[in-house]
Amino acid sequence: MFSQITRAARSKASMKYVGTKSLAMRLQTSSRAMSVLALPPTPKEHAKPGFEPYFVGTYINNQVLKSDSKQWIDVKDPATDVVIAKVPESTNEELDAAIQSAADAFETFKKVPLIKRNEIVFKYIELLKANKDRLAAIIVSEQGKSWSAAVADVYRGIQCAEHATQVTKETETVGMELSTDVETLTVREPIGVVSSIQPFNFPVMIPLWTIPYIIATGNTTVMKPSEQCPSTGAILADLAREAGVPAGVINIVHGTHNTVNTLISDPRVRAVTFVGGNNAGKYVYDVATKHRKRVQINLGAKNHTIIMPDADKASVLKAVVSGGFSSTGQVCLSTDILLLVGEAKKFIPDIIETVKGLQAKPGFEDGTFGPVVHKASKERLEAVIADAEAKGAKVHVDGRVHNKPTDPLYKDGYFIGPTFVEGVKPGMRCVDEELFGPMITSMEIGSLDEAIDYVNKNEFGNSVALFTKSGAAANYFQRNVNIGQVGVNTIVPIGHANHGFTSNKASFLGDLHFYGPSAFKLLTEPKTIITSWRGIDYN
Ligand code: NAD
């Protein structure tokens, strides 16, 4: 499937750079440097002798630039371990230029009429749809997930862009006549420069949790993609330019600690959005709030799925596959542990057979799921499986050896095959840590109440699901479970963009959640205006 898609996309995008000629020239490319705006190489292409990695562009003032940095980080194809790109640690001058560009652009962009900004978002949606294959190809190359998961990554982001067009309703002026000729109005105004720090696992969806809302509300942004899959950032920014976003509104910088520290402490930045792991997220929260920024931070998770004995078997097995293995299990809503209530342990033989049938494959080939994002993740997951085995759990399907690709091209890839471990307990790493890999575990538990109690005691609050045919049990569960996103007979309970990402407990820091109605509140502030014309002579 992919080869057809790439062939078509490649012939359409045979030019190396999409955008104006000056963009390409500003990249100062050598013959072997390739812009992030081009299609990435497939494993077969980069395995050929003479292949050279491309340089990931920085995006400032609607221009793609090649960084002056002396420090470049390797981006490796997770399917092969080959270095396919180099991403810079943006220099202090580049960080300063990006923030200043956003600060300058804010002064004019905030005055662009809302209707006009909304037209840009509508055009942006069209361009995102038209470029979905190009974006998905970058995701597969740099992040490793399967083609269908990469396309879903793009579409899920587009849904947020569609929701951002609700700006006309979500930021509408609220007014009241206090008395004759005296009225009070509350208007919502944009706040300024917003910095955004992103994780590796959804390189299109997560930037689109912010970009369309930035455009719709009249703010500006400096974004830092994950250094592990950095190239979609500049494409998303360049598509915004093509949709009509003025220079300076969306800027992309790169790097690690120095870049993050600048983005969360610079006085020109009003708000910080962060999605990623617990350590970095808590650090960003502490520093950004100390610098009096608005913050919106999504962190790690530990997601449970409770299965009742009366659950529908086909739904349970479908949930095991999508909840545990889609996007290689590298999803903050992936299910880690099945809590099997009483006789629900009868589902184990079918779960084993279902998981055995799954296959790890390079993302560009048809398979169930791709490699994990880097070598350290692979080694960590192997150690997690070994730890569970050593502590007495039954490794029924062992991803260290089962259903991994056999082609020598992928011998160094970061593949973990499908894994199912029964009988896990606290004290095992697979219970105490977020799995973030193609692995599912199970634990037997006495009753629904015990299961709810177990879930509620967990520090995280990203998602939980229950499988049952009983409406009464489902109703009791959804009322009593203390988790921000709840599924009944459905796994990965991520709501439509209209509802926002409503995680709670240690999975979220801040007050206003990502996308949905609260995105507009984060990015605007209320101003109350009282006008009186009472007694004023109008002649
Ligand atoms: P990560 O924390 O390693 O990286 C996230 C971002 O923070 C990256 O841009 C990275 O460069 C930066 N960063 C990393 N360490 C830093 C540090 N010490 N100081 C400052 N910045 C730092 O996370 P990741 O591995 O990219 O993503 C996986 C994690 O993200 C998982 O825990 C997952 O649950 C979480 N996640 C959560 C959600 C959600 O909505 N709750 C969504 C996606 C991912």
Coordinates of C-alpha atoms and ligand atoms in Angstrom, one line a residue:
M1 CA 0.0 0.0 0.0
F2 CA 2.7 2.4 1.0
S3 CA 4.8 2.0 -2.1
Q4 CA 1.8 3.1 -4.2
I5 CA 1.2 6.1 -2.0
T6 CA 4.8 7.1 -1.9
R7 CA 5.2 6.8 -5.6
A8 CA 2.2 9.0 -6.2
A9 CA 3.2 11.5 -3.6
R10 CA 6.8 11.5 -4.8
S11 CA 5.9 12.2 -8.4
K12 CA 3.6 15.0 -7.2
A13 CA 6.3 16.4 -4.9
S14 CA 9.3 15.7 -7.1
M15 CA 10.6 19.1 -6.2
K16 CA 12.7 19.0 -3.1
Y17 CA 11.1 22.0 -1.5
V18 CA 7.5 22.9 -1.3
G19 CA 7.0 26.6 -0.9
T20 CA 8.7 29.6 -2.4
K21 CA 12.0 29.4 -4.2
S22 CA 13.5 31.7 -1.5
L23 CA 12.7 29.1 1.1
A24 CA 14.8 26.6 -0.7
M25 CA 17.6 29.0 -1.2
R26 CA 17.5 30.1 2.5
L27 CA 18.1 26.5 3.4
Q28 CA 21.6 26.9 2.1
T29 CA 21.5 23.3 1.0
S30 CA 24.4 21.3 -0.3
S31 CA 23.7 18.7 -2.9
R32 CA 23.3 16.0 -0.2
A33 CA 21.3 18.0 2.2
M34 CA 17.6 17.5 1.9
S35 CA 14.9 19.8 3.3
V36 CA 12.5 18.5 5.8
L37 CA 9.9 19.7 3.3
A38 CA 10.8 16.8 1.0
L39 CA 9.7 13.2 1.3
P40 CA 11.9 11.2 3.6
P41 CA 13.9 8.2 2.3
T42 CA 12.4 4.7 2.8
P43 CA 14.6 2.0 4.5
K44 CA 15.4 0.5 1.1
E45 CA 16.6 3.9 -0.1
H46 CA 18.7 4.7 2.9
A47 CA 20.3 1.3 2.9
K48 CA 21.9 2.0 -0.5
P49 CA 25.6 3.0 -0.5
G50 CA 26.2 6.7 -0.6
F51 CA 23.0 7.7 1.2
E52 CA 23.5 10.9 3.3
P53 CA 21.2 12.1 6.0
Y54 CA 19.2 15.3 5.5
F55 CA 19.3 18.3 7.8
V56 CA 16.1 19.2 9.7
G57 CA 15.2 22.8 9.1
T58 CA 14.5 25.5 11.6
Y59 CA 11.4 27.7 10.8
I60 CA 11.5 31.4 11.6
N61 CA 9.5 34.2 10.1
N62 CA 8.0 31.9 7.5
Q63 CA 11.5 30.9 6.3
V64 CA 13.2 27.5 6.5
L65 CA 16.7 27.9 7.7
K66 CA 19.6 25.6 8.1
S67 CA 20.8 26.1 11.7
D68 CA 24.3 27.6 12.4
S69 CA 24.6 25.1 15.3
K70 CA 27.8 23.2 15.8
Q71 CA 25.7 20.5 17.7
W72 CA 23.5 18.2 15.6
I73 CA 21.6 15.2 17.0
D74 CA 21.2 12.0 15.0
V75 CA 17.7 11.0 14.0
K76 CA 17.6 7.3 13.3
D77 CA 15.1 5.2 11.4
P78 CA 13.7 2.9 14.1
A79 CA 13.3 0.1 11.5
T80 CA 16.9 0.0 10.6
D81 CA 19.0 2.0 13.1
V82 CA 20.4 4.1 10.2
V83 CA 21.0 7.8 10.7
I84 CA 18.5 9.4 8.3
A85 CA 18.6 13.0 9.5
K86 CA 20.4 15.5 11.7
V87 CA 18.5 17.9 13.9
P88 CA 20.2 20.9 15.5
E89 CA 20.4 22.1 19.0
S90 CA 19.2 25.6 18.0
T91 CA 21.7 28.3 18.9
N92 CA 20.8 31.0 21.4
E93 CA 20.7 33.5 18.5
E94 CA 18.2 31.3 16.7
L95 CA 16.0 30.9 19.8
D96 CA 16.1 34.6 20.4
A97 CA 15.1 35.3 16.7
A98 CA 12.3 32.8 16.9
I99 CA 10.8 34.3 20.1
Q100 CA 11.2 37.9 18.8
S101 CA 9.6 36.9 15.5
A102 CA 6.6 35.5 17.4
A103 CA 6.5 38.6 19.7
D104 CA 6.6 41.0 16.7
A105 CA 4.0 39.0 14.7
F106 CA 1.6 39.1 17.7
E107 CA 1.4 42.9 17.5
T108 CA -0.2 42.7 14.1
F109 CA -1.8 39.2 14.1
K110 CA -3.9 39.9 17.1
K111 CA -5.6 42.7 15.0
V112 CA -6.4 40.5 12.1
P113 CA -10.2 40.1 12.2
L114 CA -11.4 36.8 13.7
I115 CA -13.4 35.9 10.6
K116 CA -10.2 36.3 8.5
R117 CA -8.2 34.1 10.9
N118 CA -10.9 31.5 10.8
E119 CA -10.7 31.5 7.0
I120 CA -7.0 30.7 7.3
V121 CA -7.8 27.7 9.6
F122 CA -10.4 26.4 7.0
K123 CA -7.7 26.7 4.3
Y124 CA -5.2 25.0 6.6
I125 CA -7.5 22.1 7.1
E126 CA -7.7 21.6 3.3
L127 CA -3.9 21.7 3.0
L128 CA -3.4 19.3 5.9
K129 CA -5.8 16.8 4.1
A130 CA -4.0 17.3 0.8
N131 CA -0.6 16.7 2.4
K132 CA -1.6 13.8 4.7
D133 CA 0.6 11.2 2.8
R134 CA 3.7 13.5 3.0
L135 CA 3.2 14.0 6.7
A136 CA 2.5 10.3 7.3
A137 CA 5.6 9.3 5.4
I138 CA 7.8 11.5 7.7
I139 CA 6.1 10.0 10.7
V140 CA 6.8 6.4 9.6
S141 CA 10.4 7.2 8.7
E142 CA 11.4 9.0 11.9
Q143 CA 9.0 7.6 14.4
G144 CA 8.5 4.1 13.1
K145 CA 4.7 3.6 13.5
S146 CA 2.8 1.7 10.8
W147 CA 1.4 3.6 7.8
S148 CA -2.3 3.3 8.9
A149 CA -1.3 4.6 12.4
A150 CA 0.6 7.5 10.8
V151 CA -2.4 8.5 8.7
A152 CA -4.6 8.3 11.8
D153 CA -2.1 10.5 13.6
V154 CA -2.7 13.2 10.9
Y155 CA -6.4 12.8 10.8
R156 CA -6.7 13.1 14.6
G157 CA -4.8 16.4 14.4
I158 CA -7.1 17.6 11.6
Q159 CA -10.1 17.0 13.9
C160 CA -8.6 19.5 16.3
A161 CA -8.1 22.0 13.4
E162 CA -11.8 21.5 12.6
H163 CA -12.8 22.2 16.1
A164 CA -10.6 25.3 16.3
T165 CA -13.0 26.9 13.8
Q166 CA -15.5 27.0 16.6
V167 CA -13.6 30.1 17.8
T168 CA -16.5 32.3 16.6
K169 CA -18.7 30.7 19.2
E170 CA -16.1 29.8 21.9
T171 CA -14.7 33.3 22.2
E172 CA -17.9 35.3 21.6
T173 CA -18.6 38.5 23.5
V174 CA -20.9 38.2 26.4
G175 CA -22.9 41.3 27.3
M176 CA -25.7 42.5 29.6
E177 CA -27.6 45.7 29.9
L178 CA -27.1 46.9 33.5
S179 CA -29.6 49.7 33.3
T180 CA -30.9 52.0 30.6
D181 CA -28.0 53.2 28.4
V182 CA -25.4 51.3 30.6
E183 CA -24.1 47.9 29.4
T184 CA -21.3 45.6 30.4
L185 CA -19.4 43.4 28.0
T186 CA -16.8 40.6 28.4
V187 CA -14.6 40.2 25.4
R188 CA -11.9 37.6 25.1
E189 CA -8.5 38.8 23.7
P190 CA -5.4 36.8 22.6
I191 CA -2.6 36.5 25.2
G192 CA 0.6 36.6 23.1
V193 CA 3.5 34.2 22.5
V194 CA 2.9 30.6 23.4
S195 CA 5.7 28.1 23.5
S196 CA 5.0 24.4 22.9
I197 CA 7.2 21.4 23.7
Q198 CA 6.2 18.1 22.1
P199 CA 6.8 14.4 22.6
F200 CA 7.9 11.8 20.0
N201 CA 4.8 9.7 19.8
F202 CA 2.3 11.8 17.8
P203 CA 4.4 14.2 15.6
V204 CA 1.4 15.6 13.8
M205 CA -1.6 15.2 16.1
I206 CA 0.1 16.8 19.1
P207 CA 1.4 20.0 17.4
L208 CA -2.2 20.3 16.0
W209 CA -3.5 20.3 19.6
T210 CA -2.1 23.8 19.6
I211 CA -1.3 25.3 16.1
P212 CA -4.9 25.7 14.8
Y213 CA -6.1 27.2 18.1
I214 CA -3.1 29.7 18.0
I215 CA -4.2 30.8 14.5
A216 CA -7.9 31.0 15.4
T217 CA -7.4 33.0 18.6
G218 CA -4.8 35.5 17.1
N219 CA -1.8 34.3 19.1
T220 CA 1.7 33.3 18.0
T221 CA 3.9 30.4 18.9
V222 CA 7.4 28.9 19.1
M223 CA 7.3 25.2 19.0
K224 CA 9.9 22.5 19.7
P225 CA 9.2 19.1 18.2
S226 CA 10.8 16.0 19.8
E227 CA 14.4 15.6 18.7
Q228 CA 13.5 11.9 17.9
C229 CA 11.0 12.9 15.1
P230 CA 11.5 16.5 14.4
S231 CA 10.7 17.0 10.7
T232 CA 6.9 17.3 10.7
G233 CA 7.2 20.6 12.6
A234 CA 8.4 22.7 9.7
I235 CA 6.0 21.1 7.3
L236 CA 3.1 22.0 9.5
A237 CA 4.4 25.5 9.8
D238 CA 4.9 25.8 6.0
L239 CA 1.4 24.6 5.3
A240 CA 0.2 27.3 7.7
R241 CA 2.2 29.8 5.7
E242 CA 0.5 28.5 2.5
A243 CA -2.9 28.8 4.1
G244 CA -2.2 32.5 4.7
V245 CA -0.6 32.7 8.2
P246 CA 1.7 35.8 8.3
A247 CA 5.4 35.6 9.0
G248 CA 6.3 35.0 12.6
V249 CA 3.0 33.5 13.8
I250 CA 4.4 29.9 13.8
N251 CA 8.1 29.3 14.4
I252 CA 9.9 25.9 14.9
V253 CA 13.1 25.5 16.8
H254 CA 14.9 22.4 17.9
G255 CA 17.0 20.9 20.6
T256 CA 16.9 19.6 24.1
H257 CA 17.6 21.2 27.5
N258 CA 18.8 24.7 26.5
T259 CA 16.0 25.1 24.0
V260 CA 13.4 24.0 26.6
N261 CA 14.8 26.2 29.3
T262 CA 14.7 29.2 27.0
L263 CA 11.1 28.5 25.9
I264 CA 9.8 28.1 29.4
S265 CA 11.5 31.1 31.0
D266 CA 11.9 33.8 28.4
P267 CA 9.9 36.9 29.5
R268 CA 8.4 37.4 26.0
V269 CA 6.5 34.0 26.4
R270 CA 3.1 34.2 28.0
A271 CA 2.1 30.5 28.1
V272 CA 3.7 27.1 27.9
T273 CA 2.1 23.9 26.6
F274 CA 4.0 20.7 27.1
V275 CA 3.2 17.0 26.3
G276 CA 5.6 14.3 27.4
G277 CA 7.0 12.2 30.2
N278 CA 6.7 12.9 34.0
N279 CA 10.2 14.1 34.8
A280 CA 10.4 16.6 32.0
G281 CA 6.8 17.7 32.5
K282 CA 7.1 18.4 36.2
Y283 CA 10.3 20.3 35.6
V284 CA 8.6 22.4 32.9
Y285 CA 5.7 23.1 35.2
D286 CA 7.9 24.2 38.1
V287 CA 10.1 26.5 36.0
A288 CA 7.3 27.9 33.8
T289 CA 5.0 28.7 36.7
K290 CA 8.0 30.3 38.6
H291 CA 8.3 32.5 35.6
R292 CA 4.5 33.2 35.9
K293 CA 3.5 31.6 32.6
R294 CA 0.1 30.0 32.0
V295 CA 0.8 26.3 31.7
Q296 CA -0.9 23.3 30.2
I297 CA 1.0 20.0 30.7
N298 CA 0.0 16.5 29.8
L299 CA 2.2 13.8 31.3
G300 CA 2.6 10.0 31.6
A301 CA 0.0 7.4 32.3
K302 CA -0.9 3.9 33.6
N303 CA -4.0 2.7 31.9
H304 CA -6.2 -0.2 33.1
T305 CA -8.9 -2.1 31.4
I306 CA -11.4 -3.9 33.6
I307 CA -13.0 -7.0 32.1
M308 CA -16.2 -8.5 33.6
P309 CA -17.1 -12.2 33.1
D310 CA -20.1 -11.2 31.0
A311 CA -18.1 -9.1 28.6
D312 CA -18.6 -9.6 24.9
K313 CA -15.6 -11.7 23.8
A314 CA -15.2 -10.2 20.3
S315 CA -15.1 -6.7 21.8
V316 CA -12.5 -7.7 24.4
L317 CA -10.2 -9.2 21.8
K318 CA -10.6 -6.2 19.5
A319 CA -9.8 -4.0 22.5
V320 CA -6.7 -6.0 23.3
V321 CA -5.4 -5.4 19.8
S322 CA -6.2 -1.7 19.5
G323 CA -5.6 -0.8 23.1
G324 CA -2.3 -2.6 23.5
F325 CA -0.7 -2.6 20.1
S326 CA -1.9 0.3 17.9
S327 CA 0.9 2.8 17.3
T328 CA 3.2 0.1 18.8
G329 CA 1.7 0.7 22.2
Q330 CA 3.5 4.1 22.3
V331 CA 0.3 5.9 23.1
C332 CA -0.4 7.7 26.4
L333 CA -3.8 6.0 26.4
S334 CA -2.6 2.5 25.6
T335 CA -3.9 -0.1 27.9
D336 CA -1.1 -1.7 30.1
I337 CA -3.0 -4.0 32.4
L338 CA -6.2 -6.1 31.9
L339 CA -7.9 -6.5 35.3
L340 CA -9.8 -9.7 34.9
V341 CA -12.7 -9.8 37.4
G342 CA -13.5 -13.3 38.7
E343 CA -14.4 -15.7 35.9
A344 CA -13.2 -13.2 33.2
K345 CA -9.9 -15.2 33.4
K346 CA -11.7 -17.6 30.9
F347 CA -10.7 -15.1 28.2
I348 CA -7.0 -15.7 28.6
P349 CA -6.6 -18.5 26.0
D350 CA -8.3 -16.4 23.4
I351 CA -6.2 -13.4 24.4
I352 CA -3.0 -15.5 24.0
E353 CA -4.1 -16.6 20.5
T354 CA -5.0 -13.1 19.4
V355 CA -1.7 -11.6 20.6
K356 CA 0.3 -14.5 19.0
G357 CA -1.3 -13.6 15.7
L358 CA 0.0 -10.0 15.7
Q359 CA 3.2 -9.1 13.9
A360 CA 5.9 -6.4 14.3
K361 CA 6.9 -5.0 10.9
P362 CA 8.5 -2.0 9.5
G363 CA 5.9 0.8 9.2
F364 CA 6.1 1.0 5.4
E365 CA 5.0 -2.7 5.1
D366 CA 1.6 -4.0 6.0
G367 CA 1.8 -5.3 9.5
T368 CA 0.1 -4.8 12.8
F369 CA 2.6 -2.4 14.3
G370 CA 6.1 -0.9 13.8
P371 CA 9.3 -0.8 15.8
V372 CA 9.6 1.2 19.1
V373 CA 11.1 4.6 18.7
H374 CA 14.7 4.0 19.9
K375 CA 17.1 1.4 21.0
A376 CA 16.9 2.3 24.6
S377 CA 13.1 1.7 24.5
K378 CA 13.6 -1.7 23.0
E379 CA 16.2 -2.6 25.7
R380 CA 14.0 -1.3 28.5
L381 CA 11.0 -3.4 27.3
E382 CA 13.2 -6.5 27.0
A383 CA 14.3 -5.9 30.6
V384 CA 10.7 -5.3 31.7
I385 CA 9.7 -8.7 30.2
A386 CA 12.7 -10.4 31.9
D387 CA 11.8 -8.8 35.2
A388 CA 8.2 -10.1 35.1
E389 CA 9.4 -13.6 34.2
A390 CA 11.9 -13.6 37.0
K391 CA 9.3 -12.5 39.5
G392 CA 6.9 -15.3 38.6
A393 CA 4.6 -14.0 35.8
K394 CA 3.8 -16.2 32.8
V395 CA 5.2 -14.8 29.6
H396 CA 2.7 -16.4 27.2
V397 CA 3.8 -14.4 24.1
D398 CA 7.3 -13.2 24.3
G399 CA 8.1 -10.1 22.1
R400 CA 11.8 -10.6 22.6
V401 CA 11.6 -13.4 20.1
H402 CA 8.1 -13.7 18.7
N403 CA 6.9 -12.3 15.3
K404 CA 9.7 -9.9 14.6
P405 CA 10.8 -9.1 11.0
T406 CA 13.3 -11.6 9.5
D407 CA 14.6 -9.5 6.6
P408 CA 18.3 -8.7 7.2
L409 CA 17.6 -5.1 6.3
Y410 CA 15.8 -4.8 9.7
K411 CA 18.2 -6.8 11.8
D412 CA 19.3 -3.7 13.8
G413 CA 15.8 -2.2 14.0
Y414 CA 14.2 -1.6 17.4
F415 CA 11.6 -4.3 17.1
I416 CA 9.7 -5.9 20.0
G417 CA 7.2 -8.5 18.9
P418 CA 3.7 -8.8 20.4
T419 CA 3.9 -9.6 24.1
F420 CA 1.3 -10.9 26.6
V421 CA 2.2 -11.5 30.3
E422 CA -0.3 -13.1 32.7
G423 CA -0.3 -12.9 36.5
V424 CA 1.5 -9.6 37.0
K425 CA 1.7 -7.9 40.5
P426 CA 2.9 -4.6 42.0
G427 CA 6.6 -4.8 42.5
M428 CA 7.1 -5.9 38.9
R429 CA 8.4 -3.3 36.5
C430 CA 5.5 -3.9 34.1
V431 CA 3.1 -2.9 36.8
D432 CA 5.1 -0.1 38.4
E433 CA 6.1 1.6 35.1
E434 CA 4.3 2.9 32.1
L435 CA 4.9 0.2 29.4
F436 CA 4.9 2.3 26.2
G437 CA 5.5 -0.7 23.9
P438 CA 3.6 -3.5 22.2
M439 CA 2.9 -5.4 25.4
I440 CA -0.2 -6.2 27.4
T441 CA -0.4 -7.8 30.9
S442 CA -3.2 -9.2 33.0
M443 CA -4.0 -9.5 36.7
E444 CA -6.9 -11.3 38.3
I445 CA -9.1 -9.4 40.7
G446 CA -12.0 -10.4 42.9
S447 CA -14.8 -7.9 42.1
L448 CA -15.7 -4.7 40.2
D449 CA -15.3 -2.7 43.5
E450 CA -11.8 -4.1 44.0
A451 CA -10.9 -3.2 40.4
I452 CA -12.3 0.4 40.8
D453 CA -10.4 0.8 44.1
Y454 CA -7.2 -0.5 42.5
V455 CA -7.5 2.0 39.5
N456 CA -8.4 4.9 41.8
K457 CA -5.3 4.3 44.0
N458 CA -3.1 4.6 40.9
E459 CA -1.5 8.0 40.8
F460 CA -2.3 8.5 37.1
G461 CA -5.6 9.5 35.5
N462 CA -5.3 9.4 31.7
S463 CA -7.7 6.6 30.8
V464 CA -9.6 3.5 32.0
A465 CA -12.1 1.1 30.3
L466 CA -14.7 -1.4 31.4
F467 CA -16.0 -4.3 29.3
T468 CA -19.4 -5.6 30.4
K469 CA -22.9 -6.2 29.0
S470 CA -24.4 -4.9 32.3
G471 CA -25.7 -1.4 32.1
A472 CA -25.9 -1.3 35.9
A473 CA -22.2 -2.3 36.3
A474 CA -21.2 0.3 33.6
N475 CA -23.2 3.0 35.3
Y476 CA -21.7 2.2 38.7
F477 CA -18.2 2.1 37.2
Q478 CA -18.4 5.4 35.3
R479 CA -19.8 7.2 38.4
N480 CA -17.1 5.8 40.8
V481 CA -13.9 5.6 38.9
N482 CA -11.6 8.6 39.4
I483 CA -10.0 8.9 35.9
G484 CA -10.4 11.7 33.5
Q485 CA -11.2 9.7 30.4
V486 CA -13.5 6.6 30.7
G487 CA -14.4 4.0 28.1
V488 CA -17.3 1.5 28.4
N489 CA -16.9 -1.4 25.9
T490 CA -14.4 0.8 24.1
I491 CA -10.7 1.2 24.6
V492 CA -8.5 4.2 24.2
P493 CA -11.3 6.5 25.3
I494 CA -10.1 9.7 23.6
G495 CA -13.0 11.9 23.1
H496 CA -13.8 13.9 20.0
A497 CA -11.8 17.2 19.7
N498 CA -14.9 19.0 20.8
H499 CA -14.5 17.6 24.3
G500 CA -10.8 18.2 25.0
F501 CA -8.3 15.8 26.6
T502 CA -9.6 15.6 30.1
S503 CA -7.0 13.6 31.9
N504 CA -6.6 14.1 35.7
K505 CA -4.4 13.2 38.7
A506 CA -0.7 12.9 37.9
S507 CA -1.3 12.8 34.2
F508 CA -2.1 16.5 34.0
L509 CA -0.7 19.7 35.4
G510 CA -2.3 23.1 35.0
D511 CA -5.9 24.2 34.9
L512 CA -7.1 24.1 31.3
H513 CA -6.9 21.0 29.2
F514 CA -5.6 20.5 25.7
Y515 CA -8.0 21.3 22.8
G516 CA -11.8 21.3 23.2
P517 CA -13.4 24.4 24.8
S518 CA -10.6 24.9 27.4
A519 CA -8.1 25.5 24.6
F520 CA -9.8 28.8 23.8
K521 CA -9.8 29.8 27.5
L522 CA -6.0 29.1 27.8
L523 CA -5.2 31.2 24.7
T524 CA -7.5 34.2 25.5
E525 CA -8.1 36.4 28.5
P526 CA -11.3 38.1 29.4
K527 CA -11.6 41.9 29.4
T528 CA -14.6 43.5 31.0
I529 CA -15.9 46.7 29.5
I530 CA -18.6 48.8 31.0
T531 CA -20.1 51.6 28.8
S532 CA -22.5 54.3 29.9
W533 CA -24.2 56.8 27.7
R534 CA -26.7 57.8 30.4
G535 CA -27.4 61.5 30.5
I536 CA -25.0 62.3 27.7
D537 CA -26.5 64.8 25.3
Y538 CA -26.5 63.3 21.8
N539 CA -27.6 66.4 20.0
Ligands
NAD1 P1 9.9 13.2 27.0 O1 9.5 13.7 28.3 O2 11.2 12.4 27.0 O3 10.1 14.3 25.9 C1 9.0 15.3 25.7 C2 9.7 16.6 25.3 O4 10.4 17.1 26.5 C3 10.7 16.5 24.2 O5 10.5 17.6 23.3 C4 12.0 16.5 24.9 O6 13.0 17.1 24.1 C5 11.8 17.3 26.1 N1 12.6 16.9 27.3 C6 12.9 15.6 27.6 N2 13.6 15.6 28.7 C7 13.7 16.8 29.1 C8 14.3 17.5 30.3 N3 15.0 16.8 31.2 N4 14.2 18.8 30.4 C9 13.5 19.5 29.5 N5 13.0 19.0 28.4 C10 13.0 17.7 28.2 O7 8.7 12.3 26.5 P2 8.7 11.4 25.2 O8 9.5 10.2 25.4 O9 8.9 12.2 23.9 O10 7.1 11.0 25.1 C11 6.6 9.9 25.8 C12 5.9 10.3 27.1 O11 5.0 11.3 26.8 C13 5.1 9.2 27.8 O12 5.3 9.2 29.1 C14 3.7 9.5 27.4 O13 2.7 9.0 28.3 C15 3.7 11.0 27.4 N6 2.6 11.5 26.6 C16 1.6 12.0 27.2 C17 0.5 12.4 26.4 C18 -0.7 12.9 27.1 O14 -1.5 13.5 26.4 N7 -0.9 12.7 28.4 C19 0.5 12.3 25.0 C20 1.7 11.8 24.4 C21 2.7 11.4 25.2

